[in-house]
CSV table of C-alpha atoms in Angstrom, one decimal:
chain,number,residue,atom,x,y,z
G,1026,UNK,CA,73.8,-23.8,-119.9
G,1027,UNK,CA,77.2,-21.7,-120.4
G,1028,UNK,CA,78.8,-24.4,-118.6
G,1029,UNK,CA,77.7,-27.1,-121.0
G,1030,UNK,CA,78.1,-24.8,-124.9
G,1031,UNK,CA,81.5,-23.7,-123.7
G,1032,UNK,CA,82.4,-27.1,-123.3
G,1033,UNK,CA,81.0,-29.0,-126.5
G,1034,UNK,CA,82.7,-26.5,-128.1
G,1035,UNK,CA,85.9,-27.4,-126.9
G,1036,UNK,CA,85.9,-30.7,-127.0
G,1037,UNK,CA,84.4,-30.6,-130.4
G,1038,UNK,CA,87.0,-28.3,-131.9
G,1039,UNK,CA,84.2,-25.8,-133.1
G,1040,UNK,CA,85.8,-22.4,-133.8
G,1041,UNK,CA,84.4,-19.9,-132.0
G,1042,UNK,CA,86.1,-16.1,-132.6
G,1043,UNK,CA,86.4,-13.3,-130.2
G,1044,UNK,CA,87.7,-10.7,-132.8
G,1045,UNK,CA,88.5,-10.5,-136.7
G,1046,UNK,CA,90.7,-13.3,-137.8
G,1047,UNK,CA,90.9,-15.2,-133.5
G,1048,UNK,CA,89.3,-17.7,-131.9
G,1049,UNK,CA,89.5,-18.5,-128.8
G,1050,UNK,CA,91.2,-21.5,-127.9
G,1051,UNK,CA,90.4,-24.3,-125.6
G,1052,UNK,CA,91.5,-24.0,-122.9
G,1053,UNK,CA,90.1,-20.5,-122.3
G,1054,UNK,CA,86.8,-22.3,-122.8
G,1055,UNK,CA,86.9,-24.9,-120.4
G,1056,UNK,CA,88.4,-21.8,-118.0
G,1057,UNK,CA,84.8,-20.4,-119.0
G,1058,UNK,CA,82.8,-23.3,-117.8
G,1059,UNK,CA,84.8,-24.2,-115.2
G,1060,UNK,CA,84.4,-20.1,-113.9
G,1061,UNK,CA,80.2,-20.3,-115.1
G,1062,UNK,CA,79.6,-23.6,-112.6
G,1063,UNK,CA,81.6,-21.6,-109.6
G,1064,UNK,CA,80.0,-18.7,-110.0
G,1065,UNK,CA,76.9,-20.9,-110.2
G,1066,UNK,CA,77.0,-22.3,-107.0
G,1067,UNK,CA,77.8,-18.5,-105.3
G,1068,UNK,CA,74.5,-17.2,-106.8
G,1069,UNK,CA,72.8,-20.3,-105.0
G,1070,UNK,CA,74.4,-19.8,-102.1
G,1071,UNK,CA,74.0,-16.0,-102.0
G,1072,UNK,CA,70.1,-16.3,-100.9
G,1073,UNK,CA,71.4,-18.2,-97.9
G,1074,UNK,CA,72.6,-17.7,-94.4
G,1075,UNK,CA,76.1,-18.0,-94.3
G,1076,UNK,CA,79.2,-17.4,-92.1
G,1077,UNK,CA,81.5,-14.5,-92.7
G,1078,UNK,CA,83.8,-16.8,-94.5
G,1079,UNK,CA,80.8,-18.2,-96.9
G,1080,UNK,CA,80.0,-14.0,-97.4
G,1081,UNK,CA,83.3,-13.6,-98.3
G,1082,UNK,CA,83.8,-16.2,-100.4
G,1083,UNK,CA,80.1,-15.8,-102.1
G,1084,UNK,CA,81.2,-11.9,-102.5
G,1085,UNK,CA,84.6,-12.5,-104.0
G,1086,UNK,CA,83.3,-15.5,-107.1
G,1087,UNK,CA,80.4,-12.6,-107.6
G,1088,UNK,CA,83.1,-9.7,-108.0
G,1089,UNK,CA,85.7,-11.6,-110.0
G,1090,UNK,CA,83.6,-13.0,-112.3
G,1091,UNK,CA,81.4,-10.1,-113.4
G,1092,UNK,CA,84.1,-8.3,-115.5
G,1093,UNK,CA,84.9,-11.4,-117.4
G,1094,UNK,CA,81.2,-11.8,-118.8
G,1095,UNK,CA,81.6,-7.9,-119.0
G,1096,UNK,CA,84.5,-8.2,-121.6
G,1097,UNK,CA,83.3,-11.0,-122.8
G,1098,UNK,CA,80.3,-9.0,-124.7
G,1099,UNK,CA,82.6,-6.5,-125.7
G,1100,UNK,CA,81.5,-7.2,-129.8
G,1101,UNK,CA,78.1,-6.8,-128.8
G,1102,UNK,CA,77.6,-3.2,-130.8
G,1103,UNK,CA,79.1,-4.4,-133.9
G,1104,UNK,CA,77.1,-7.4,-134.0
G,1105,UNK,CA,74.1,-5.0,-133.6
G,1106,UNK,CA,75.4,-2.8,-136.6
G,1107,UNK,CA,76.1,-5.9,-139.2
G,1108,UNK,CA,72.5,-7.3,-138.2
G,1109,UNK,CA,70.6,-3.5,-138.4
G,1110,UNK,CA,72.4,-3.3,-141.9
G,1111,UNK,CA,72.0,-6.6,-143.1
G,1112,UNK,CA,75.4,-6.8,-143.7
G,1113,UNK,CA,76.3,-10.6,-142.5
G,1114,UNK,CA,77.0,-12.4,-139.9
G,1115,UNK,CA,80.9,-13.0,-139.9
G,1116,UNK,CA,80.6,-15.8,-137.5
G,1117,UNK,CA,78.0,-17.2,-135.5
G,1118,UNK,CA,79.7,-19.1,-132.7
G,1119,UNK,CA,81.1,-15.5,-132.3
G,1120,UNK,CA,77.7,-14.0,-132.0
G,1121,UNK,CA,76.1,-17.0,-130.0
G,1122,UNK,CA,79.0,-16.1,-127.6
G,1123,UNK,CA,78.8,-12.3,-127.1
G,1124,UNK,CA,74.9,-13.5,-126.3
G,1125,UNK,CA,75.9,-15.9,-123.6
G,1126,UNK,CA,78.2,-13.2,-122.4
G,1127,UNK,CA,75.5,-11.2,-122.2
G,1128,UNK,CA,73.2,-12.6,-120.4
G,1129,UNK,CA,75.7,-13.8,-118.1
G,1130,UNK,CA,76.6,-10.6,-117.2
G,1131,UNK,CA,73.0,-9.0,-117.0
G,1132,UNK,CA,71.9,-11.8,-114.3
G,1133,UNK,CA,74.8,-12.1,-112.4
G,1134,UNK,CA,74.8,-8.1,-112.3
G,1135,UNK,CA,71.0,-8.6,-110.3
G,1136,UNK,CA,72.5,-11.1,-108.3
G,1137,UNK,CA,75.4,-8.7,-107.0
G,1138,UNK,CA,73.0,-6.1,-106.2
G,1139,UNK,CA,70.2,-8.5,-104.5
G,1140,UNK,CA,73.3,-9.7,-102.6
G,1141,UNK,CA,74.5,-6.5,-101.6
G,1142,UNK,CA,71.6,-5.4,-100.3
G,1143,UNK,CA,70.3,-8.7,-98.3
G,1144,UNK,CA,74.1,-8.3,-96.6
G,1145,UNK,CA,72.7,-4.7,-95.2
G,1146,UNK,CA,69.8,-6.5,-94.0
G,1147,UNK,CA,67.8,-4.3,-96.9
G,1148,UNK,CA,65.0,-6.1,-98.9
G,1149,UNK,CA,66.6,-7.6,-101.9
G,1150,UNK,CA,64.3,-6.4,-104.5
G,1151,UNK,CA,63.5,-2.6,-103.5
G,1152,UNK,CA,66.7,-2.4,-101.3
G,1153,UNK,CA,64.6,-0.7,-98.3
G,1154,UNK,CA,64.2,-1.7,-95.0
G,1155,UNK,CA,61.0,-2.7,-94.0
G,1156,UNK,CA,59.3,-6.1,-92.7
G,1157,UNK,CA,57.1,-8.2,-94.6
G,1158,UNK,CA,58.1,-10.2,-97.7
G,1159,UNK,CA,59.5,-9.1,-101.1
G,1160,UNK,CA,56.7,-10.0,-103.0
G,1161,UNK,CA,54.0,-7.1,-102.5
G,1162,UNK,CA,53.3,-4.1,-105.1
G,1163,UNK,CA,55.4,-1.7,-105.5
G,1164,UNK,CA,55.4,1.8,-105.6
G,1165,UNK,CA,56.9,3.9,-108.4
G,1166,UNK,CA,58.2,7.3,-108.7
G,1167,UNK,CA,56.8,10.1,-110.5
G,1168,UNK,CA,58.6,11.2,-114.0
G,1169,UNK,CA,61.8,13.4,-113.3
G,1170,UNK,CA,64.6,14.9,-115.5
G,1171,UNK,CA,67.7,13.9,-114.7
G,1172,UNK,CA,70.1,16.5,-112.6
G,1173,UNK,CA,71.7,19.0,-114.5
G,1174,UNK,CA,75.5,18.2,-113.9
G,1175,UNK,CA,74.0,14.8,-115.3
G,1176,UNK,CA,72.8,16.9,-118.4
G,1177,UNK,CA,75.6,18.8,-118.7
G,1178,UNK,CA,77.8,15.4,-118.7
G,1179,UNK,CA,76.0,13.6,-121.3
G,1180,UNK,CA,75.7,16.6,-124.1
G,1181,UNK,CA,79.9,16.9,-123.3
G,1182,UNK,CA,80.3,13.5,-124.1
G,1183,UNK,CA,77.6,13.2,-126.9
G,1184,UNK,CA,80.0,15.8,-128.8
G,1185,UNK,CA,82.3,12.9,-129.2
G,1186,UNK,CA,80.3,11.7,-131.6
G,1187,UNK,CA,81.0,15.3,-134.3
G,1188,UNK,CA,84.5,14.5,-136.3
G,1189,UNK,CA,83.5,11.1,-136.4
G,1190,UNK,CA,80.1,11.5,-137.6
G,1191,UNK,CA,81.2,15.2,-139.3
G,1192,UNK,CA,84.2,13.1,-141.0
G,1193,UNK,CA,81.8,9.9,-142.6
G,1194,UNK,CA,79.2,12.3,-143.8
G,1195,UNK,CA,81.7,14.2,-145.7
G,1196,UNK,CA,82.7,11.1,-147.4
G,1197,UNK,CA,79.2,9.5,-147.9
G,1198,UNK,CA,78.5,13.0,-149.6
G,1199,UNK,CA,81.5,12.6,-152.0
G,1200,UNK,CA,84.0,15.4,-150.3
G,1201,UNK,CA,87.6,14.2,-149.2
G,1202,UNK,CA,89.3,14.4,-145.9
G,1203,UNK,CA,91.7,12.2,-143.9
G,1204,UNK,CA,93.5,11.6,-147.5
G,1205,UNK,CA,90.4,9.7,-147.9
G,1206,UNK,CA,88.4,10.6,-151.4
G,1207,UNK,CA,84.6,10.4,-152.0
G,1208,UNK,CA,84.7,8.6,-154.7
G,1209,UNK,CA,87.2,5.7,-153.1
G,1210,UNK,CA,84.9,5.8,-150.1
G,1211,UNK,CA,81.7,5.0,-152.2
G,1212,UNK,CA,83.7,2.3,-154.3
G,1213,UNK,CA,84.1,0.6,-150.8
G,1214,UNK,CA,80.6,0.9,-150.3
G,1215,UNK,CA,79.2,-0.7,-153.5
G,1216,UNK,CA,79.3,-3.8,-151.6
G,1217,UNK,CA,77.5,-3.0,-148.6
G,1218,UNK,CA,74.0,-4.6,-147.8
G,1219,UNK,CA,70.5,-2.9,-149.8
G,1220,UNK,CA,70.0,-1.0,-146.5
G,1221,UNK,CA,73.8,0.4,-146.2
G,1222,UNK,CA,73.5,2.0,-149.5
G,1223,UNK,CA,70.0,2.8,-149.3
G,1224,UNK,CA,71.2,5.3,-146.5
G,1225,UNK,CA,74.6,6.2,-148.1
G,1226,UNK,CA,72.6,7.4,-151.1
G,1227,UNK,CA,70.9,9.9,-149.1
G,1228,UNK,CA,73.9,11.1,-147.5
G,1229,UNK,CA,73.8,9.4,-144.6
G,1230,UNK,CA,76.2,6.4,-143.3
G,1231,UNK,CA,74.4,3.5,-141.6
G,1232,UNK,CA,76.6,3.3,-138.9
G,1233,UNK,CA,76.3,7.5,-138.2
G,1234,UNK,CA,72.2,6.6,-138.6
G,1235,UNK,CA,73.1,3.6,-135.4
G,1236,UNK,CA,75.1,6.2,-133.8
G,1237,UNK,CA,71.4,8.7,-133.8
G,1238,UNK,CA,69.4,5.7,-132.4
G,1239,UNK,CA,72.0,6.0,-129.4
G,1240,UNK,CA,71.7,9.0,-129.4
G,1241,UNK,CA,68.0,9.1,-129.1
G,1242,UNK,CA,68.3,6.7,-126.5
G,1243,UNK,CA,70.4,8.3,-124.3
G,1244,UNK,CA,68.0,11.6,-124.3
G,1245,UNK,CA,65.4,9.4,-123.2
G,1246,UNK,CA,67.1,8.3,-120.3
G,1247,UNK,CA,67.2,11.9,-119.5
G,1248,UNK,CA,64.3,13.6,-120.1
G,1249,UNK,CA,60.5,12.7,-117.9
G,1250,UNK,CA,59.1,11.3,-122.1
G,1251,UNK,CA,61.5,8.3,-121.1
G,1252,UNK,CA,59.5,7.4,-118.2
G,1253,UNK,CA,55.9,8.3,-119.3
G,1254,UNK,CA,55.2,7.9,-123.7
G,1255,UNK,CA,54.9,11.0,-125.1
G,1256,UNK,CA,52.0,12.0,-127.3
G,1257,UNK,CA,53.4,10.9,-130.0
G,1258,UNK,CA,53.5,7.4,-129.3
G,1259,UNK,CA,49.4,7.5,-130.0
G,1260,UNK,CA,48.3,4.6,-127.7
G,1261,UNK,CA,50.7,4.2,-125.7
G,1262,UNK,CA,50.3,8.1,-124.8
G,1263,UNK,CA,50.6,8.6,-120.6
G,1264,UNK,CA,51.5,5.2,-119.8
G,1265,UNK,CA,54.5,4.2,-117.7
G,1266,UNK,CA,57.3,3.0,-119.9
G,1267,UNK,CA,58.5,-0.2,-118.3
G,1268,UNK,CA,61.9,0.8,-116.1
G,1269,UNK,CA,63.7,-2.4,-118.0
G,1270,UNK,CA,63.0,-1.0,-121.8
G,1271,UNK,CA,65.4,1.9,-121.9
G,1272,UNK,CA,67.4,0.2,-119.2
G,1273,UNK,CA,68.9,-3.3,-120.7
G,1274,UNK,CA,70.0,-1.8,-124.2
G,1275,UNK,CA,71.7,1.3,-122.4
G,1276,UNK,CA,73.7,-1.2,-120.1
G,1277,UNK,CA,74.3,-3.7,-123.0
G,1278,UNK,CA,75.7,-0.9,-125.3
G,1279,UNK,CA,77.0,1.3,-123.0
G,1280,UNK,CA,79.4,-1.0,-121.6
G,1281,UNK,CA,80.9,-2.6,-124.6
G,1282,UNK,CA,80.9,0.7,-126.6
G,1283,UNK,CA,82.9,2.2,-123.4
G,1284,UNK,CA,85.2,-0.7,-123.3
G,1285,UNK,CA,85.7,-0.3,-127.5
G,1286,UNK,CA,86.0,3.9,-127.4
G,1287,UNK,CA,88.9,3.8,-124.3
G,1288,UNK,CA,91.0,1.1,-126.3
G,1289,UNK,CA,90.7,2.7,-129.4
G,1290,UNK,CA,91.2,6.7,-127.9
G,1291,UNK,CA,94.5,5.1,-126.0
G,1292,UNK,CA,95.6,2.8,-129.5
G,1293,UNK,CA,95.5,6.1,-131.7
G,1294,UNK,CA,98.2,8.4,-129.8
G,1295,UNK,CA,100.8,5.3,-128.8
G,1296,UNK,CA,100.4,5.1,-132.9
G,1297,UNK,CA,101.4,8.5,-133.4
G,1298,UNK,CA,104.0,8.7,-130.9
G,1299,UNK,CA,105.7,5.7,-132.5
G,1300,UNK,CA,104.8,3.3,-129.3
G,1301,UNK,CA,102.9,0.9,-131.5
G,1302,UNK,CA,103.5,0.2,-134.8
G,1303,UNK,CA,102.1,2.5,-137.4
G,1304,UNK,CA,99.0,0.7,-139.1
G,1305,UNK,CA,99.9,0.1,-143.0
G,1306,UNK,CA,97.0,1.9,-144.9
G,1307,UNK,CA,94.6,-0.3,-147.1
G,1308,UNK,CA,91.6,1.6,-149.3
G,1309,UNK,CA,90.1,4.0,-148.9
G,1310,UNK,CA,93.0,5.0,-146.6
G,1311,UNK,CA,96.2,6.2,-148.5
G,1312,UNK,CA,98.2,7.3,-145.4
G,1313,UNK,CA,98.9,5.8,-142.0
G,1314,UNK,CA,98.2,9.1,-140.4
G,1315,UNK,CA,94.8,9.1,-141.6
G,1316,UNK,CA,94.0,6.0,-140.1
G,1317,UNK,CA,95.3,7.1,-136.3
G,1318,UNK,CA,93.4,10.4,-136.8
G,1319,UNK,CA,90.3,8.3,-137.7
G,1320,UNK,CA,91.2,5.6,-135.3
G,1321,UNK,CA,91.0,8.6,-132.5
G,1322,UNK,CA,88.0,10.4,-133.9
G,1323,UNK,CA,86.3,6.5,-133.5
G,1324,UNK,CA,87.4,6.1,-130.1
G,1325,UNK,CA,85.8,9.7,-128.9
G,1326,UNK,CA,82.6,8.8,-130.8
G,1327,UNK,CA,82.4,5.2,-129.5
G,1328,UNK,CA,83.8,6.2,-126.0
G,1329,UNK,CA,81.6,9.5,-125.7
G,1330,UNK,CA,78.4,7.5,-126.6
G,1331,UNK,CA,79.4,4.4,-124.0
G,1332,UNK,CA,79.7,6.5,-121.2
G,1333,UNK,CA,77.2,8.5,-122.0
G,1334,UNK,CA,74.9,6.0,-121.9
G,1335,UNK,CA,76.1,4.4,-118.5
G,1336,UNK,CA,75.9,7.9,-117.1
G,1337,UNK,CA,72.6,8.4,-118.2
G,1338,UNK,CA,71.5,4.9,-117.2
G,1339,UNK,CA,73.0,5.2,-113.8
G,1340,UNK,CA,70.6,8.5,-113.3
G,1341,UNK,CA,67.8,7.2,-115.1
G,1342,UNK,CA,67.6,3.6,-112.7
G,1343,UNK,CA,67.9,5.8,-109.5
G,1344,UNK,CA,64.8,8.7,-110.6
G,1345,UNK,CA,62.8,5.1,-111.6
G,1346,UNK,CA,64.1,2.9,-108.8
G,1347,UNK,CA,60.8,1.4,-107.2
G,1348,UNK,CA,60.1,0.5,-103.8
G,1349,UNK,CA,57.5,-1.9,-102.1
G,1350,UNK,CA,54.5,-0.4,-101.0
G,1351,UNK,CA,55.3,-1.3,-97.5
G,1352,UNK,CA,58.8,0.8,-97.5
G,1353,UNK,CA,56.8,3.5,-99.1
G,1354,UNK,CA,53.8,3.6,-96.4
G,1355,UNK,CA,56.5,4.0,-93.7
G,1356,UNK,CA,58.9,6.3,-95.0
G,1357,UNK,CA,58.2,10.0,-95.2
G,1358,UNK,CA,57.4,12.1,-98.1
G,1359,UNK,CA,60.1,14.3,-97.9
G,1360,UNK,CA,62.9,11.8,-97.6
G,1361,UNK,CA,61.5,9.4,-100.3
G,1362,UNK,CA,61.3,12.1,-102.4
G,1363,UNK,CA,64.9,13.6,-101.5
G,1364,UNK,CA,66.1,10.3,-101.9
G,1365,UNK,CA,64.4,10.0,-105.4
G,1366,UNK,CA,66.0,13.3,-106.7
G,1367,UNK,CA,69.5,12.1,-105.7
């Protein structure tokens, strides 16, 4: 399927943009498709028996070809942002893109892994030893925090988020900083979506109000109400929260927002130094110093959160990692539960 839109795109000339104001151009497409079928045939033949130089070969299209779907959903926050605010859709090819991207990268991510572990001779699914099929129950873990070097990791990089946030909410409350006014800041506003200024009249930017739901995310990955509801949640109270629901938006933001947050953190001081060009300032801006210091301050925010997430997410898929009943029956308590706290 990513085969075939890449290519009726190209050949049909339909514009499809990666980032404000640039498409992509042909020939990258058909590079696309031609890269989707190859990497096609290697998940196929990664269930099989093959020689060392079919493993190898199966192993290299698998590696190679992950980070391109990877960058490839690198817009995928600020899509989620302009669709949570209502704000537009600046191009839909684009979005229908980052989506293929996406999911691209989210399957052939479970393919690696399944591979991996079939090449230790390991059960593909639990990615245990033990003989039978792959198909039985399984056998989950009970609720656990994460470690507390992962704790300590995640609030350290959560405080990335401050002068950015600190910074907006000064403006959205009519103060000045950055040689940025309040009043210039909520002119640019007046033309942001019902939602945007629904917010910003309560003192509160949309995109600092995305940055909480993050936020909130990222503390449920690390506390035991992640993996069992809280009582809060009313009927869904002591249930199991499915592993893939925090999972899949953790990986999909974390990724592109830690992709976003490096370039941006690296972009700010070559700007200052004089290594790049200084950017020319537009409104509310008045100075191209304000800009890079703002530039900076987004990249820790966008950075901070990213890998905050991943960190999280790493810790939160190995407390929740199940295992088939079978592997469970035969390993002993104390090691599956040793292995579980790692």
């Amino acid at each position: 399927m990513y085969a075939a839109v890449e290519i009726t795109w190209a050949t049909t000339g339909t514009t499809v943009q990666w980032k404000e104001r640039s498409a992509y151009a042909p020939g990258a497409q058909l590079f696309l498709a031609a890269l989707a079928l190859v990497v096609g045939g290697a998940c196929l033949a990664s269930t099989r028996t093959l020689a060392s130089f079919g493993r190898v070969a199966v192993a290299t299209a698998l590696i190679l070809a992950l980070p391109v779907f990877v960058v490839g959903m690198n817009g995928l926050p600020i899509y989620f942002v302009t669709l949570a605010t209502l704000s537009g859709i600046e191009s839909a090819t684009g979005l229908a893109q980052v989506l293929l991207n996406t999911v691209a990268a989210a399957l052939l991510l479970l393919v690696v892994v399944s591979y991996r572990r079939r090449l230790r001779g390991a059960c593909p699914r639990c990615g245990q030893p033990h003989a039978g099929g792959s198909d039985g129950p399984l056998a989950h873990p009970p609720a656990s925090r994460a470690t507390k070097r992962t704790m300590v990791a995640a609030y350290l990089l959560m405080c990335g988020l401050l002068p950015w946030a600190g910074t907006k909410t000064i403006w959205t409350l009519g103060g000045n900083a950055l040689d940025v006014t309040g009043d210039d800041w909520r002119r640019l506003s007046r033309g942001a979506s019902g939602p945007a200024r629904a917010t910003a009249s309560a003192g509160i930017d949309v995109t600092v109000l995305a940055a909480l739901i993050g936020v909130f995310l990222l503390l449920g990955l690390l506390y035991r109400w992640g993996q069992r509801f809280p009582r809060w949640t009313l009927l869904l109270a002591g249930r199991r929260v499915p592993r893939l629901l925090p999972l899949i938006p953790a990986w999909l933001t974390g990724l592109p927002l830690t992709m976003y947050g490096v370039l941006l953190t690296v972009m700010a001081p070559l700007t200052a130094v004089g290594v790049l060009p200084k950017v020319k300032p537009s409104l509310p801006f008045t100075s191209s110093s304000g800009i890079t210091w703002f530039v900076e301050f987004g990249g820790l925010a966008f950075g901070g959160l990213g890998i905050g997430l991943v960190v999280a997410a790493r810790s939160y898929a190995a407390r929740t990692r199940p295992v088939c009943s079978v592997a469970a029956a035969t390993k002993r308590p104390e090691r599956y539960a040793c292995r579980r706290a790692r």
